[in-house]
PDB file of C-alpha atoms in Angstrom:
ATOM      1  CA  MET A 132     163.013 103.749 277.419  1.00 64.00           C
ATOM      2  CA  LYS A 133     160.801 105.417 276.423  1.00 78.00           C
ATOM      3  CA  LEU A 134     160.956 108.792 276.572  1.00 80.00           C
ATOM      4  CA  ARG A 135     157.882 111.253 278.077  1.00 90.00           C
ATOM      5  CA  VAL A 136     158.095 114.578 276.007  1.00 91.00           C
ATOM      6  CA  PHE A 137     154.616 116.165 277.462  1.00 92.00           C
ATOM      7  CA  HIS A 138     155.400 115.549 281.420  1.00 93.00           C
ATOM      8  CA  GLN A 139     159.399 116.166 281.141  1.00 94.00           C
ATOM      9  CA  LEU A 140     158.389 119.524 279.397  1.00 94.00           C
ATOM     10  CA  GLN A 141     155.795 120.184 281.882  1.00 94.00           C
ATOM     11  CA  VAL A 142     158.358 119.671 285.470  1.00 95.00           C
ATOM     12  CA  ALA A 143     161.338 121.289 283.014  1.00 95.00           C
ATOM     13  CA  HIS A 144     159.611 124.454 282.641  1.00 93.00           C
ATOM     14  CA  SER A 145     158.521 124.398 286.011  1.00 95.00           C
ATOM     15  CA  ALA A 146     161.927 123.857 287.041  1.00 96.00           C
ATOM     16  CA  LEU A 147     162.949 126.558 284.668  1.00 95.00           C
ATOM     17  CA  PHE A 148     160.131 129.287 285.430  1.00 92.00           C
ATOM     18  CA  ARG A 149     160.764 128.642 289.314  1.00 95.00           C
ATOM     19  CA  ALA A 150     165.076 129.604 288.270  1.00 95.00           C
ATOM     20  CA  ALA A 151     164.271 132.421 286.167  1.00 93.00           C
ATOM     21  CA  ASP A 152     161.691 134.210 288.618  1.00 93.00           C
ATOM     22  CA  ARG A 153     164.236 133.802 291.835  1.00 95.00           C
ATOM     23  CA  ARG A 154     166.777 135.555 289.744  1.00 94.00           C
ATOM     24  CA  THR A 155     164.847 138.451 287.801  1.00 92.00           C
ATOM     25  CA  ARG A 156     163.814 138.897 290.930  1.00 94.00           C
ATOM     26  CA  GLN A 157     167.285 138.932 292.979  1.00 95.00           C
ATOM     27  CA  THR A 158     168.165 140.963 289.463  1.00 93.00           C
ATOM     28  CA  VAL A 159     166.352 143.178 288.730  1.00 93.00           C
ATOM     29  CA  GLY A 160     163.194 143.356 291.056  1.00 93.00           C
ATOM     30  CA  LEU A 161     161.150 141.520 288.069  1.00 93.00           C
ATOM     31  CA  THR A 162     158.725 139.049 288.527  1.00 93.00           C
ATOM     32  CA  THR A 163     159.205 136.567 285.277  1.00 92.00           C
ATOM     33  CA  SER A 164     154.983 136.747 284.715  1.00 93.00           C
ATOM     34  CA  GLN A 165     156.051 141.129 284.515  1.00 95.00           C
ATOM     35  CA  PHE A 166     159.075 140.905 282.519  1.00 94.00           C
ATOM     36  CA  ALA A 167     156.124 139.189 280.156  1.00 95.00           C
ATOM     37  CA  VAL A 168     154.254 142.089 280.182  1.00 96.00           C
ATOM     38  CA  LEU A 169     156.844 144.546 279.840  1.00 97.00           C
ATOM     39  CA  PHE A 170     158.177 142.898 276.685  1.00 95.00           C
ATOM     40  CA  VAL A 171     154.432 142.514 274.920  1.00 96.00           C
ATOM     41  CA  LEU A 172     154.268 146.192 275.906  1.00 97.00           C
ATOM     42  CA  SER A 173     157.848 147.766 274.224  1.00 96.00           C
ATOM     43  CA  GLN A 174     156.743 145.293 270.915  1.00 95.00           C
ATOM     44  CA  SER A 175     153.685 146.979 270.556  1.00 93.00           C
ATOM     45  CA  ASP A 176     152.850 149.526 273.291  1.00 92.00           C
ATOM     46  CA  ALA A 177     149.045 151.077 274.342  1.00 93.00           C
ATOM     47  CA  GLN A 178     147.461 147.204 274.719  1.00 93.00           C
ATOM     48  CA  PRO A 179     144.230 146.997 276.096  1.00 94.00           C
ATOM     49  CA  ILE A 180     144.579 143.977 279.230  1.00 92.00           C
ATOM     50  CA  SER A 181     142.835 140.800 276.314  1.00 92.00           C
ATOM     51  CA  GLU A 182     145.562 141.299 273.472  1.00 94.00           C
ATOM     52  CA  ILE A 183     148.072 141.188 276.340  1.00 96.00           C
ATOM     53  CA  ALA A 184     146.896 138.555 277.715  1.00 94.00           C
ATOM     54  CA  LYS A 185     146.436 136.583 274.137  1.00 92.00           C
ATOM     55  CA  ARG A 186     150.021 137.108 273.736  1.00 93.00           C
ATOM     56  CA  LEU A 187     150.971 136.043 277.220  1.00 93.00           C
ATOM     57  CA  SER A 188     148.974 132.640 277.113  1.00 88.00           C
ATOM     58  CA  MET A 189     146.945 133.902 280.504  1.00 91.00           C
ATOM     59  CA  GLY A 190     143.536 134.749 281.670  1.00 91.00           C
ATOM     60  CA  LYS A 191     142.442 137.806 281.866  1.00 90.00           C
ATOM     61  CA  SER A 192     140.999 137.592 285.223  1.00 90.00           C
ATOM     62  CA  SER A 193     145.263 136.559 286.233  1.00 89.00           C
ATOM     63  CA  LEU A 194     146.494 138.791 284.447  1.00 93.00           C
ATOM     64  CA  THR A 195     144.456 142.583 285.700  1.00 94.00           C
ATOM     65  CA  GLY A 196     145.858 141.854 289.549  1.00 94.00           C
ATOM     66  CA  LEU A 197     149.529 141.462 287.471  1.00 95.00           C
ATOM     67  CA  VAL A 198     148.996 144.936 286.113  1.00 96.00           C
ATOM     68  CA  ASP A 199     146.952 146.356 288.481  1.00 96.00           C
ATOM     69  CA  ARG A 200     150.547 145.766 291.350  1.00 96.00           C
ATOM     70  CA  MET A 201     152.055 146.914 288.056  1.00 97.00           C
ATOM     71  CA  VAL A 202     151.147 150.034 287.940  1.00 97.00           C
ATOM     72  CA  GLU A 203     150.916 150.409 291.302  1.00 97.00           C
ATOM     73  CA  ARG A 204     155.265 150.556 290.934  1.00 96.00           C
ATOM     74  CA  GLY A 205     154.798 152.660 288.416  1.00 97.00           C
ATOM     75  CA  LEU A 206     156.489 150.156 285.796  1.00 97.00           C
ATOM     76  CA  VAL A 207     152.718 150.213 283.477  1.00 97.00           C
ATOM     77  CA  ALA A 208     150.223 152.841 283.369  1.00 97.00           C
ATOM     78  CA  ARG A 209     146.165 153.009 282.051  1.00 95.00           C
ATOM     79  CA  ILE A 210     145.365 155.167 279.705  1.00 93.00           C
ATOM     80  CA  ALA A 211     141.727 155.111 278.295  1.00 90.00           C
ATOM     81  CA  SER A 212     142.485 154.529 274.547  1.00 85.00           C
ATOM     82  CA  ALA A 213     140.859 157.374 272.504  1.00 84.00           C
ATOM     83  CA  SER A 214     139.382 155.767 269.516  1.00 85.00           C
ATOM     84  CA  ASP A 215     137.741 154.319 272.067  1.00 83.00           C
ATOM     85  CA  GLY A 216     136.483 155.662 275.372  1.00 79.00           C
ATOM     86  CA  ARG A 217     135.863 151.665 277.026  1.00 85.00           C
ATOM     87  CA  VAL A 218     138.318 150.547 276.013  1.00 87.00           C
ATOM     88  CA  THR A 219     141.515 150.716 278.349  1.00 91.00           C
ATOM     89  CA  ASN A 220     145.552 150.305 277.176  1.00 95.00           C
ATOM     90  CA  ILE A 221     148.238 149.425 278.589  1.00 96.00           C
ATOM     91  CA  HIS A 222     151.107 151.924 278.842  1.00 96.00           C
ATOM     92  CA  LEU A 223     154.694 151.046 279.207  1.00 97.00           C
ATOM     93  CA  ALA A 224     155.958 153.605 281.955  1.00 97.00           C
ATOM     94  CA  PRO A 225     159.625 155.146 281.920  1.00 96.00           C
ATOM     95  CA  SER A 226     160.985 153.256 284.858  1.00 96.00           C
ATOM     96  CA  GLY A 227     159.249 150.299 283.269  1.00 96.00           C
ATOM     97  CA  ALA A 228     160.774 150.286 279.822  1.00 96.00           C
ATOM     98  CA  THR A 229     164.709 150.888 282.679  1.00 95.00           C
ATOM     99  CA  LEU A 230     163.658 147.746 284.214  1.00 94.00           C
ATOM    100  CA  LEU A 231     163.250 146.196 280.729  1.00 95.00           C
ATOM    101  CA  ALA A 232     166.204 146.570 279.508  1.00 94.00           C
ATOM    102  CA  ARG A 233     167.955 145.276 282.502  1.00 93.00           C
ATOM    103  CA  ALA A 234     165.941 142.289 282.621  1.00 93.00           C
ATOM    104  CA  LYS A 235     166.883 141.646 278.775  1.00 93.00           C
ATOM    105  CA  GLU A 236     170.367 141.566 279.488  1.00 91.00           C
ATOM    106  CA  GLU A 237     169.533 138.158 282.131  1.00 90.00           C
ATOM    107  CA  THR A 238     167.668 136.536 279.765  1.00 92.00           C
ATOM    108  CA  LYS A 239     170.579 136.378 277.312  1.00 94.00           C
ATOM    109  CA  HIS A 240     172.820 134.763 280.427  1.00 92.00           C
ATOM    110  CA  PHE A 241     169.615 132.412 280.284  1.00 94.00           C
ATOM    111  CA  ASN A 242     169.692 131.816 276.623  1.00 95.00           C
ATOM    112  CA  ALA A 243     173.313 131.207 276.757  1.00 96.00           C
ATOM    113  CA  ALA A 244     173.668 128.922 279.588  1.00 96.00           C
ATOM    114  CA  LEU A 245     170.414 126.728 278.201  1.00 96.00           C
ATOM    115  CA  LEU A 246     172.494 126.309 274.865  1.00 97.00           C
ATOM    116  CA  ALA A 247     175.685 125.982 276.282  1.00 97.00           C
ATOM    117  CA  PRO A 248     176.457 122.091 276.303  1.00 97.00           C
ATOM    118  CA  PHE A 249     174.078 122.245 272.343  1.00 98.00           C
ATOM    119  CA  SER A 250     176.805 122.013 269.528  1.00 98.00           C
ATOM    120  CA  ASP A 251     175.559 124.031 266.657  1.00 97.00           C
ATOM    121  CA  GLU A 252     173.970 121.065 265.265  1.00 98.00           C
ATOM    122  CA  GLU A 253     171.420 119.905 268.279  1.00 98.00           C
ATOM    123  CA  GLN A 254     170.688 123.771 268.600  1.00 97.00           C
ATOM    124  CA  VAL A 255     169.358 123.674 264.976  1.00 97.00           C
ATOM    125  CA  VAL A 256     166.707 121.032 266.184  1.00 97.00           C
ATOM    126  CA  ILE A 257     166.405 122.404 269.326  1.00 96.00           C
ATOM    127  CA  ARG A 258     164.523 125.951 267.937  1.00 96.00           C
ATOM    128  CA  ARG A 259     162.905 123.167 265.418  1.00 97.00           C
ATOM    129  CA  PHE A 260     160.888 121.094 268.178  1.00 96.00           C
ATOM    130  CA  LEU A 261     160.380 123.778 270.153  1.00 95.00           C
ATOM    131  CA  THR A 262     158.770 126.878 266.638  1.00 95.00           C
ATOM    132  CA  HIS A 263     156.480 122.265 265.889  1.00 96.00           C
ATOM    133  CA  LEU A 264     155.384 123.180 269.582  1.00 93.00           C
ATOM    134  CA  VAL A 265     154.132 127.052 268.884  1.00 89.00           C
ATOM    135  CA  ASP A 266     153.109 126.820 265.417  1.00 92.00           C
ATOM    136  CA  HIS A 267     151.562 123.200 266.412  1.00 92.00           C
ATOM    137  CA  ALA A 268     150.421 122.215 269.774  1.00 90.00           C
ATOM    138  CA  ASP A 269     146.944 122.173 269.465  1.00 90.00           C
ATOM    139  CA  GLU A 270     146.034 119.758 266.476  1.00 92.00           C
ATOM    140  CA  ILE A 271     149.129 117.718 268.417  1.00 90.00           C
ATOM    141  CA  ILE A 272     147.387 118.095 271.526  1.00 90.00           C
ATOM    142  CA  ASN A 273     143.547 118.374 270.109  1.00 92.00           C
ATOM    143  CA  PRO A 274     143.834 115.803 266.560  1.00 89.00           C
ATOM    144  CA  ALA A 275     140.645 116.572 263.882  1.00 81.00           C
ATOM    145  CA  THR A 276     138.667 113.534 264.515  1.00 56.00           C
ATOM    146  CA  THR A 277     138.302 110.721 261.729  1.00 41.00           C
ATOM    147  CA  GLN A 278     136.217 110.734 258.180  1.00 43.00           C
ATOM    148  CA  SER A 279     134.170 109.047 260.181  1.00 43.00           C
ATOM    149  CA  GLY A 280     133.675 111.640 262.423  1.00 47.00           C
ATOM    150  CA  GLY A 281     134.965 108.611 265.471  1.00 46.00           C
ATOM    151  CA  TYR A 282     138.351 107.656 266.793  1.00 46.00           C
ATOM    152  CA  ASP A 283     140.740 106.131 266.042  1.00 46.00           C
ATOM    153  CA  ASP A 284     141.413 103.882 268.660  1.00 41.00           C
TER     154      ASP A 284
END
């Protein structure tokens, strides 16, 4: 029986993030997308939406609405760039940092629960596989054409 990795990854991703979203909404009051934005800002504050969107692999228009809601809740703030008045940077607000700390505790639970059934050796393989996907996704899905300019049959 052949393993349908691509399909299984898509199904696993959807199920995992639905469950994580439900839990973080209940326990912290954040969606996983909001948590991701706060996490990115905690690593490097004062970023334009375009940079956050790139780091999260999200569309800029989707992220704009998300950030609007986060501004309304006081989790982040929009502040004009001191170096370029045309750019508005997103900043982590103190209340966002507080919720982020709580959400990070939730992700520790997620990681422990995800890895619990696997040995240390298996966890090394899982890490290697996931790193491989991150580092090579585009070339895996969009392989270069052959030297002649055609595609292999």
